[in-house]
PDB file of C-alpha atoms in Angstrom:
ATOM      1  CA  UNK A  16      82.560 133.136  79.012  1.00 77.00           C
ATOM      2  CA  UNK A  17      79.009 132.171  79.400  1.00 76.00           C
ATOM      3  CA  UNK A  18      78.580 131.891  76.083  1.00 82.00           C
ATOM      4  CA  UNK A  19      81.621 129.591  75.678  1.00 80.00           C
ATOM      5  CA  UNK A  20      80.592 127.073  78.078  1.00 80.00           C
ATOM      6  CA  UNK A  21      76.932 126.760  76.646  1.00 84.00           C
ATOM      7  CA  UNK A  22      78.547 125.844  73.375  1.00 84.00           C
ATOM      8  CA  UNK A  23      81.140 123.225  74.766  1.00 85.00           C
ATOM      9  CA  UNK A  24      79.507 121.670  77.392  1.00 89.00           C
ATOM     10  CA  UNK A  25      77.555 119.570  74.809  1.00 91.00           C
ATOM     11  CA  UNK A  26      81.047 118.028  72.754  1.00 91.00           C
ATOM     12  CA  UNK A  27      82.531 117.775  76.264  1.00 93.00           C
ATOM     13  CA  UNK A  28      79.879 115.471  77.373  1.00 93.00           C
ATOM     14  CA  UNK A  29      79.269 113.642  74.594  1.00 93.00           C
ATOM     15  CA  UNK A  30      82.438 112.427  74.887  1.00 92.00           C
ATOM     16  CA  UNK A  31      82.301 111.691  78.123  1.00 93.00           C
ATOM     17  CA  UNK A  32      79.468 109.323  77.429  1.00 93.00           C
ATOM     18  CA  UNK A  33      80.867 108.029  74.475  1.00 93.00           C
ATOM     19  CA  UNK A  34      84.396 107.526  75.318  1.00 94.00           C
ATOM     20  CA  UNK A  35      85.149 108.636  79.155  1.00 94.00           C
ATOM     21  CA  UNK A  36      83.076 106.257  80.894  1.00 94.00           C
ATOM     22  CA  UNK A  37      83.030 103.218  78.701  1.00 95.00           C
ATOM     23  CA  UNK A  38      86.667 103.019  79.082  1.00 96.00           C
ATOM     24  CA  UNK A  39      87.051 103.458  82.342  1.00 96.00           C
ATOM     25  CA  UNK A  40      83.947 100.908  82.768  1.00 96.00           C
ATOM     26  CA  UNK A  41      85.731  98.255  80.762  1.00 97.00           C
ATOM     27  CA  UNK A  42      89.063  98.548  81.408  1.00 97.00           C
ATOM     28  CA  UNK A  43      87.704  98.170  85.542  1.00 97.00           C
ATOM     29  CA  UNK A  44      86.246  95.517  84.253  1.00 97.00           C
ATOM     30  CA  UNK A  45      88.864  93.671  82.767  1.00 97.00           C
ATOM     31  CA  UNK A  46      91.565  94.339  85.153  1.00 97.00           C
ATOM     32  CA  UNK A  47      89.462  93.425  88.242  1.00 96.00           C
ATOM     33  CA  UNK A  48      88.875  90.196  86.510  1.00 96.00           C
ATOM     34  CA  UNK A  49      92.892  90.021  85.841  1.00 97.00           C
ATOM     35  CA  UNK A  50      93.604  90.928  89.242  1.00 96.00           C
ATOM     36  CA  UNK A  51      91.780  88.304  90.971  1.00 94.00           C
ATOM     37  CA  UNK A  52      93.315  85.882  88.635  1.00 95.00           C
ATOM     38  CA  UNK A  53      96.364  86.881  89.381  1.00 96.00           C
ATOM     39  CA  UNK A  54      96.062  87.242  92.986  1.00 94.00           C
ATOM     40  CA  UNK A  55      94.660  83.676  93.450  1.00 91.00           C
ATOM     41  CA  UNK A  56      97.394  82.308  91.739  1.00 92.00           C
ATOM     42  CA  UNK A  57     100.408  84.732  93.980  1.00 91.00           C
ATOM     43  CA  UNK A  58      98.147  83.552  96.860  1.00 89.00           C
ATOM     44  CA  UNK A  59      97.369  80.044  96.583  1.00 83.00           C
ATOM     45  CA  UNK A  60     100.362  77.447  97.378  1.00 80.00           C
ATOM     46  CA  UNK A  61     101.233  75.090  94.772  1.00 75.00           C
ATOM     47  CA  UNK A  62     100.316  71.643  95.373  1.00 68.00           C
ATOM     48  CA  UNK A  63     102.669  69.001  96.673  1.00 65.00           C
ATOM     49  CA  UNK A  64     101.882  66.421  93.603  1.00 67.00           C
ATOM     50  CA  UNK A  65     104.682  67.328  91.136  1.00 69.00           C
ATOM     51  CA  UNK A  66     102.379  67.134  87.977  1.00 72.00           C
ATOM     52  CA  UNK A  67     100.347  70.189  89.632  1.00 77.00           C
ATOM     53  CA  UNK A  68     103.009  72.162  91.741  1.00 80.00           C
ATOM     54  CA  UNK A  69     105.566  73.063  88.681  1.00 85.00           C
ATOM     55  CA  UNK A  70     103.323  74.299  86.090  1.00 87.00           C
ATOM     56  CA  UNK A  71     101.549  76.703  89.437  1.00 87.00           C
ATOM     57  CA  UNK A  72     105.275  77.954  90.074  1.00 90.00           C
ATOM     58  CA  UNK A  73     105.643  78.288  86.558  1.00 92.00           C
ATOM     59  CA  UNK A  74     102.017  80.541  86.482  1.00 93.00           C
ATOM     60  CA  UNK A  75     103.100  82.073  89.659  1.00 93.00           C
ATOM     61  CA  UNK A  76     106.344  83.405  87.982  1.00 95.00           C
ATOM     62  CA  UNK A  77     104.666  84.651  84.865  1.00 96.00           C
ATOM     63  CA  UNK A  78     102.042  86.442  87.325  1.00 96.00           C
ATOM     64  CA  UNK A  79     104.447  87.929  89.601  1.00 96.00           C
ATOM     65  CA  UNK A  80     106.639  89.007  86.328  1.00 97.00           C
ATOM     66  CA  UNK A  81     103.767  90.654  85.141  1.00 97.00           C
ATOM     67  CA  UNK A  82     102.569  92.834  88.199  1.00 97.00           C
ATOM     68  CA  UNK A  83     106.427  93.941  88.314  1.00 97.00           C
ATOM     69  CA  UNK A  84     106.638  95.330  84.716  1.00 97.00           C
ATOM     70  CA  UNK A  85     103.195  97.325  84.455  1.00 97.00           C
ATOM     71  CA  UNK A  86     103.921  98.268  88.534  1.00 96.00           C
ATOM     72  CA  UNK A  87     107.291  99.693  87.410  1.00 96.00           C
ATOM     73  CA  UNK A  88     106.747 101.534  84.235  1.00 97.00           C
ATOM     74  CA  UNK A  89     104.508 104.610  83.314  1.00 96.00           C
ATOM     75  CA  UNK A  90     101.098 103.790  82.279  1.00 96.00           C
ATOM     76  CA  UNK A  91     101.391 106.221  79.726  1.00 95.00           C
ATOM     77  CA  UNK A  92     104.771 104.299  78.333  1.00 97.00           C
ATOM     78  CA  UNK A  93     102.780 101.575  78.626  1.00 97.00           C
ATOM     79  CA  UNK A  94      99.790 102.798  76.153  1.00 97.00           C
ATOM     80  CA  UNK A  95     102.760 104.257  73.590  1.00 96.00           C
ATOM     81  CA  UNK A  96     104.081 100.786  73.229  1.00 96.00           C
ATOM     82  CA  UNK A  97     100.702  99.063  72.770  1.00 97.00           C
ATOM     83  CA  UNK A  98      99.382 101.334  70.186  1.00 96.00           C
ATOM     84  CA  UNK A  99     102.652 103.040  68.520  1.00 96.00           C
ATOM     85  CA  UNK A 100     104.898 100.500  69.400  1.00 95.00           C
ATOM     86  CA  UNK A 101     102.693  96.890  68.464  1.00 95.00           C
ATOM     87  CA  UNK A 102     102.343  98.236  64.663  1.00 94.00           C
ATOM     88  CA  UNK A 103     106.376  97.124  64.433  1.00 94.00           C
ATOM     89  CA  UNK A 104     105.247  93.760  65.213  1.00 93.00           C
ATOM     90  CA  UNK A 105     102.622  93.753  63.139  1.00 93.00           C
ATOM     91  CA  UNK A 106     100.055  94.478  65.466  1.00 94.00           C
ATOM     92  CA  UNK A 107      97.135  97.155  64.475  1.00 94.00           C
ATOM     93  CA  UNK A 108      94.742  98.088  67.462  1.00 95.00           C
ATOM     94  CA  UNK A 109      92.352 100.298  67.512  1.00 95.00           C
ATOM     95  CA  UNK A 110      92.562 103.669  69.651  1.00 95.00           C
ATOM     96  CA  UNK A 111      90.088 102.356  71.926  1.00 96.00           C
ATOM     97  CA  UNK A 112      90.751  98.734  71.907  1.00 96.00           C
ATOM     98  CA  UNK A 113      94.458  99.761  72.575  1.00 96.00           C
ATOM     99  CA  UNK A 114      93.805 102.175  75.185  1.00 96.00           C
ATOM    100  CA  UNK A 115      91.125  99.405  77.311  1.00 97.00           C
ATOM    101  CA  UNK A 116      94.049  96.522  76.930  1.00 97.00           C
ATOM    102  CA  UNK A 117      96.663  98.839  78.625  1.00 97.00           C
ATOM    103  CA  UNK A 118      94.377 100.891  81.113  1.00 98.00           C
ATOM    104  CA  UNK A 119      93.374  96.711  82.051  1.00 98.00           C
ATOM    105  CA  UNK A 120      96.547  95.860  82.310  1.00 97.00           C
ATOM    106  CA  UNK A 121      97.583  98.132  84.684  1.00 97.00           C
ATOM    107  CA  UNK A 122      94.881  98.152  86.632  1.00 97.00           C
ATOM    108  CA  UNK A 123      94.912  94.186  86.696  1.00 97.00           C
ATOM    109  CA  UNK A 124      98.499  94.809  87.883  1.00 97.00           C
ATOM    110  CA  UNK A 125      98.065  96.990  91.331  1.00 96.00           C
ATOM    111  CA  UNK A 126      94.157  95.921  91.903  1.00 96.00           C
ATOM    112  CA  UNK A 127      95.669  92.079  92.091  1.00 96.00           C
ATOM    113  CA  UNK A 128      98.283  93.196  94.895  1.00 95.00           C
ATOM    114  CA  UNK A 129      95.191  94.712  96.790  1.00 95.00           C
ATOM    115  CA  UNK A 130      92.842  91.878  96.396  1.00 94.00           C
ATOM    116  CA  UNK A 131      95.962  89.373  97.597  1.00 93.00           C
ATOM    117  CA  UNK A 132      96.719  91.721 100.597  1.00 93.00           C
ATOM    118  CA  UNK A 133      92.937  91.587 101.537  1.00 93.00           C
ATOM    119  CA  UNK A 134      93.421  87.456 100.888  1.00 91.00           C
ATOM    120  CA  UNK A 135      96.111  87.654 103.462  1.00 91.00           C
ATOM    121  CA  UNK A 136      94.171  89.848 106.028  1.00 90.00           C
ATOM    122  CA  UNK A 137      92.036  86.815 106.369  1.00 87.00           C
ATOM    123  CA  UNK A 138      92.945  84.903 109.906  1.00 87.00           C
ATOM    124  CA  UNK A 139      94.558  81.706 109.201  1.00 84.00           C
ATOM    125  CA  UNK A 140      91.801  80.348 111.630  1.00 87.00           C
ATOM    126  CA  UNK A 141      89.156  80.651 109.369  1.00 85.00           C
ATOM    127  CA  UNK A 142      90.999  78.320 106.935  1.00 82.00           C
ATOM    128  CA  UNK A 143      91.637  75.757 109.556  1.00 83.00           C
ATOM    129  CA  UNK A 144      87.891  75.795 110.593  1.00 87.00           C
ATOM    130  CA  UNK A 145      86.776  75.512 106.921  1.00 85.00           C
ATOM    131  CA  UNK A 146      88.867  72.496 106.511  1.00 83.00           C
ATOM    132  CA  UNK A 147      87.757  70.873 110.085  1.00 86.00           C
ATOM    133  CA  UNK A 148      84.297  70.763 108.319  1.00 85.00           C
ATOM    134  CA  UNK A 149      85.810  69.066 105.392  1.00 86.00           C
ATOM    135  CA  UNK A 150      85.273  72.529 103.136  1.00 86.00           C
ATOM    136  CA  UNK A 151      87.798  71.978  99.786  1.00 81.00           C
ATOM    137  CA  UNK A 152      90.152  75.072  99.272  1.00 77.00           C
ATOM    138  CA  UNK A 153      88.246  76.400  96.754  1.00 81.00           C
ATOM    139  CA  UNK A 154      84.593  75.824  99.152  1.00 86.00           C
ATOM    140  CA  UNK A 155      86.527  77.472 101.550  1.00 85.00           C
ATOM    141  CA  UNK A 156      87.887  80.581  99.129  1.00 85.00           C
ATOM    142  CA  UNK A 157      84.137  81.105  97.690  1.00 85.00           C
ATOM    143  CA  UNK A 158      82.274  80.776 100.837  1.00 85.00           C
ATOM    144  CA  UNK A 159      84.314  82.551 103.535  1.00 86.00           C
ATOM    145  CA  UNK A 160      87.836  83.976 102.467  1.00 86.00           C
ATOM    146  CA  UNK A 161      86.451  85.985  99.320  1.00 86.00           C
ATOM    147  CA  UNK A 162      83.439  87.506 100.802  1.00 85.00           C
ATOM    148  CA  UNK A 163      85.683  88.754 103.555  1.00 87.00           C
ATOM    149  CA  UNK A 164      88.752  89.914 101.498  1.00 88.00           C
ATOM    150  CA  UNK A 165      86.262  91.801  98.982  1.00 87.00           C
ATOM    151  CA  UNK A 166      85.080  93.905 102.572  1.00 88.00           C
ATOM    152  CA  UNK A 167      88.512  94.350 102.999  1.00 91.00           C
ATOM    153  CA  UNK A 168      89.683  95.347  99.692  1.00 92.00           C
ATOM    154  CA  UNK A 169      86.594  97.609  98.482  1.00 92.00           C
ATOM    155  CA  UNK A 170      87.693 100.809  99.649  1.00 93.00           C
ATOM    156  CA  UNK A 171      91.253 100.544  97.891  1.00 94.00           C
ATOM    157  CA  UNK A 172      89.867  98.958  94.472  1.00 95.00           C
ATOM    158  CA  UNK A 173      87.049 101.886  95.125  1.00 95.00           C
ATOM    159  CA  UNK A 174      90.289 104.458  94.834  1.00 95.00           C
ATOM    160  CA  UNK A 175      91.774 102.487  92.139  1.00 95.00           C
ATOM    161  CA  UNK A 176      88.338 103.001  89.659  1.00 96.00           C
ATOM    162  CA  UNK A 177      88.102 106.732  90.657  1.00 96.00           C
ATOM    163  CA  UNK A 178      92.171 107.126  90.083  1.00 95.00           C
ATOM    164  CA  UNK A 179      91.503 105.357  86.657  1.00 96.00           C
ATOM    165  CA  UNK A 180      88.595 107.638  85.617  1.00 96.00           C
ATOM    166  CA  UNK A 181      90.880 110.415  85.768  1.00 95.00           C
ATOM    167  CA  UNK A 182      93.541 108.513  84.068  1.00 95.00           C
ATOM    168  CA  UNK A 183      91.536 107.882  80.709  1.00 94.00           C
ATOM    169  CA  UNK A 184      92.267 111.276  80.102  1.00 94.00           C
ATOM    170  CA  UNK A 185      95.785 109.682  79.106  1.00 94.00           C
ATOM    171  CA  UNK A 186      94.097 108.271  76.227  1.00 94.00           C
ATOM    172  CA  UNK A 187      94.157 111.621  74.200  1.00 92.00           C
ATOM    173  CA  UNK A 188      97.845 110.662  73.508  1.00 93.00           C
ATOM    174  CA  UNK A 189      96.690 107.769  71.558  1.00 93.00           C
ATOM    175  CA  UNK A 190      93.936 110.161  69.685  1.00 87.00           C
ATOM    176  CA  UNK A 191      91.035 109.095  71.655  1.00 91.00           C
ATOM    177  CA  UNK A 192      88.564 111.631  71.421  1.00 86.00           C
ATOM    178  CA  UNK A 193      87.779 111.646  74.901  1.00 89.00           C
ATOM    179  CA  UNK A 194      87.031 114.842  77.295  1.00 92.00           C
ATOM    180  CA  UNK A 195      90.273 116.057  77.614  1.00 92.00           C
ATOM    181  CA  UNK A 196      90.748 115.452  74.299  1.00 91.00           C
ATOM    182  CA  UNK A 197      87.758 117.423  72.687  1.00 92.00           C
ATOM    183  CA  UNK A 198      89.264 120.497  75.353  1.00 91.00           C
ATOM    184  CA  UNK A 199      92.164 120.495  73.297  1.00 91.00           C
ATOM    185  CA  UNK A 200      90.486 121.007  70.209  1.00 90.00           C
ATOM    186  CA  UNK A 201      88.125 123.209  71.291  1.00 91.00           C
ATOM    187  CA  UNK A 202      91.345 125.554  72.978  1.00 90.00           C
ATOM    188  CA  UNK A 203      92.490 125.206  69.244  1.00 89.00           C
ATOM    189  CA  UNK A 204      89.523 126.867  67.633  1.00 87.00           C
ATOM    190  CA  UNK A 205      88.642 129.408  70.963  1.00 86.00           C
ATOM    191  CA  UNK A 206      92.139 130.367  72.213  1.00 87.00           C
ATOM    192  CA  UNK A 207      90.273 129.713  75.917  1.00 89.00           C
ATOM    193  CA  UNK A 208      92.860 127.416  77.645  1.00 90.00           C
ATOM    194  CA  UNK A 209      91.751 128.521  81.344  1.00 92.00           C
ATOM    195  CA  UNK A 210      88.333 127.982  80.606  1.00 92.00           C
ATOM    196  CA  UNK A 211      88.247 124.934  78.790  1.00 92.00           C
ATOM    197  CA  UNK A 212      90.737 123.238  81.146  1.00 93.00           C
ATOM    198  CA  UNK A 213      88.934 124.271  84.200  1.00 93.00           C
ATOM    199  CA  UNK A 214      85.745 123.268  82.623  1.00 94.00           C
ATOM    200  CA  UNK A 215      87.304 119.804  82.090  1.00 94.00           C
ATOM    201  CA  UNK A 216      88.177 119.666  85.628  1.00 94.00           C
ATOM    202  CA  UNK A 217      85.226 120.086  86.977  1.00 95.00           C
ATOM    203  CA  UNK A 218      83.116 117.279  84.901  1.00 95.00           C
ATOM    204  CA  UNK A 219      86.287 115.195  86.144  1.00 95.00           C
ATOM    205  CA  UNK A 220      85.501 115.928  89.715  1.00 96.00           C
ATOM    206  CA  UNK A 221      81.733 115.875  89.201  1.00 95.00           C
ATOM    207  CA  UNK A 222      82.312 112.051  88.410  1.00 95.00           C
ATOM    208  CA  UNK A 223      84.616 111.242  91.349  1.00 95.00           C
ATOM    209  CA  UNK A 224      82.553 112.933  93.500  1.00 96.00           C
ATOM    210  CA  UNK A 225      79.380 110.684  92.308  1.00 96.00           C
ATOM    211  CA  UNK A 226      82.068 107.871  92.503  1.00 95.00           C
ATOM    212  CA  UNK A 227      82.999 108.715  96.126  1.00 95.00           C
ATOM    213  CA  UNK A 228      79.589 108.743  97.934  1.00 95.00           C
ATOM    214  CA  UNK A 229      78.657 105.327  95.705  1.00 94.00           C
ATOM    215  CA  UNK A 230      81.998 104.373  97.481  1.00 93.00           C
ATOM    216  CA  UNK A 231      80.642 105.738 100.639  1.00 92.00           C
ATOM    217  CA  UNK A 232      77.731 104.200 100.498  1.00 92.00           C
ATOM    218  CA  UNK A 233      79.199 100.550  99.627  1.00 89.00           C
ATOM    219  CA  UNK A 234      80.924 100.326 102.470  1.00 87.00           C
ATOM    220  CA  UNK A 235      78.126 101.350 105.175  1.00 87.00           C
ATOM    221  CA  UNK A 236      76.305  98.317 103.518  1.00 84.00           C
ATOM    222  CA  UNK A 237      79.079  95.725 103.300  1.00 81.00           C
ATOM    223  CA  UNK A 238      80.709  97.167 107.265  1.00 78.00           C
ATOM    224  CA  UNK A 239      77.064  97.057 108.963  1.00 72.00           C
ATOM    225  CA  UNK A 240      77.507  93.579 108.355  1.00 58.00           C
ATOM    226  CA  UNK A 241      80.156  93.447 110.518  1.00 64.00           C
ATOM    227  CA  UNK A 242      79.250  95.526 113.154  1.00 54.00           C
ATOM    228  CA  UNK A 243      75.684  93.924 113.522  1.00 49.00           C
ATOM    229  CA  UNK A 244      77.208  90.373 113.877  1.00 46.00           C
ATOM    230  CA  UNK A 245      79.899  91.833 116.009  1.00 43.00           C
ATOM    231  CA  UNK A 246      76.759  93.518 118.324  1.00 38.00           C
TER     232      UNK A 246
END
C-alpha cells in the first residue's frame, strides 16, 4: 500500500499544481468578476432618461436570463455542451480553456446572486446619507456600499471557491488531466480503486481545509472592523 502511495503521490500532485489549482484560481477569477457585473446591473435601477433606462432593462434582462440558465442546469451539462457540444457550431476549445469558461460561468451565475443579496443587506440609510453629502451613485457604491457588502458576502463567496475546488474534478469528463483524473488512470494500471480514490480525497480535503482557516482568518480581519468601531 505504502509502496503505492510513494509512487502516485508525485502524478497526483503534479496535477494538482498544474491543472487543479489554476483552474479553480481562474475560473474564481473570472466569475467573481462576472458576478459583480452582473449583480450591479440586477441591483442598480435604471435611470429615468429614456436613452439610458431601456438599454439597462434590456442588460438587466440578458443578466437575469443568464443567472437562470447556468442556476438551473447541471454544471456538468453545462461543460458537455461547451466542449462536445460548441464543435457543431464550429467552435474548437481547448480542454482547459473550455473547462475555465464554464466553471466561470457558473460561478459568475450564483456568486452574482450573493454579492447582490450582500448589496441589498446594505441599510437604505447609508444611501440617503451618501447622497445628502452630494456622493454620485457610483462615489457612494465604491466608498461605502461595496466595502460593506464584500464583509457581508465573504463568507458565502469563501464557500463558493472551496465548493468549486472540489468541482474541477468535473473536468476529467472533458479529458483534463487533473487529480481525479490521473486516479483514474493510475486505478487502470494498479487495479487499487480504494486506495487511489481515498488518496484523492484526502489532497481534496487537505486544500479545503487550507482554504477554510484562510477563510477563517479573512473574516476575523474584515469583522474586527466592525466590532472595534461598534466598541
Amino acid at each position: 500500500m505504502w509502496n503505492t502511495i510513494i509512487t502516485s503521490l508525485p502524478e497526483l500532485l503534479s496535477a494538482m499544481i498544474q491543472y487543479t489549482i489554476p483552474l479553480a484560481l481562474l475560473s474564481f477569477l473570472f466569475g467573481l468578476i462576472l458576478a459583480v457585473l452582473t449583480a450591479l446591473i440586477k441591483f442598480i435601477k435604471p435611470s429615468e432618461n429614456k436613452a439610458l433606462k431601456y438599454p439597462w432593462l434590456v442588460l438587466r434582462a440578458i443578466a437575469n436570463f443568464y443567472v437562470w440558465l447556468f442556476r438551473s442546469t447541471p454544471l456538468l451539462v453545462q461543460l458537455f455542451i461547451i466542449f462536445f457540444g460548441l464543435p457543431n457550431a464550429g467552435i474548437q476549445l481547448d480542454p482547459f480553456i473550455a473547462a475555465t469558461i464554464g466553471f466561470s460561468l457558473n460561478t459568475g451565475a450564483y456568486a452574482s446572486e450573493t454579492i447582490r443579496s450582500a448589496l441589498m443587506s446594505v441599510p437604505q440609510d447609508q444611501w440617503d446619507a451618501a447622497y445628502t453629502l452630494n456622493f454620485s451613485t457610483t462615489q457612494t457604491l465604491n466608498k461605502i456600499i461595496l466595502p460593506q457588502a464584500i464583509r457581508i458576502a465573504l463568507p458565502p463567496l469563501s464557500n463558493s471557491f472551496i465548493g468549486l475546488v472540489k468541482d474541477t474534478s468535473l473536468a476529467s469528463s472533458i479529458t483534463i488531466l487533473e487529480m481525479f483524473q490521473v486516479s483514474q488512470q493510475m486505478t487502470a494500471k494498479n487495479f487499487e480503486p480504494l486506495l487511489m480514490y481515498s488518496l484523492v480525497a484526502a489532497l481534496y480535503a487537505i486544500i479545503c481545509s487550507i482554504l477554510t482557516l484562510l477563510q477563517h482568518y479573512l473574516e476575523k480581519r474584515t469583522n474586527k472592523y466592525v466590532k472595534g468601531s461598534a466598541a
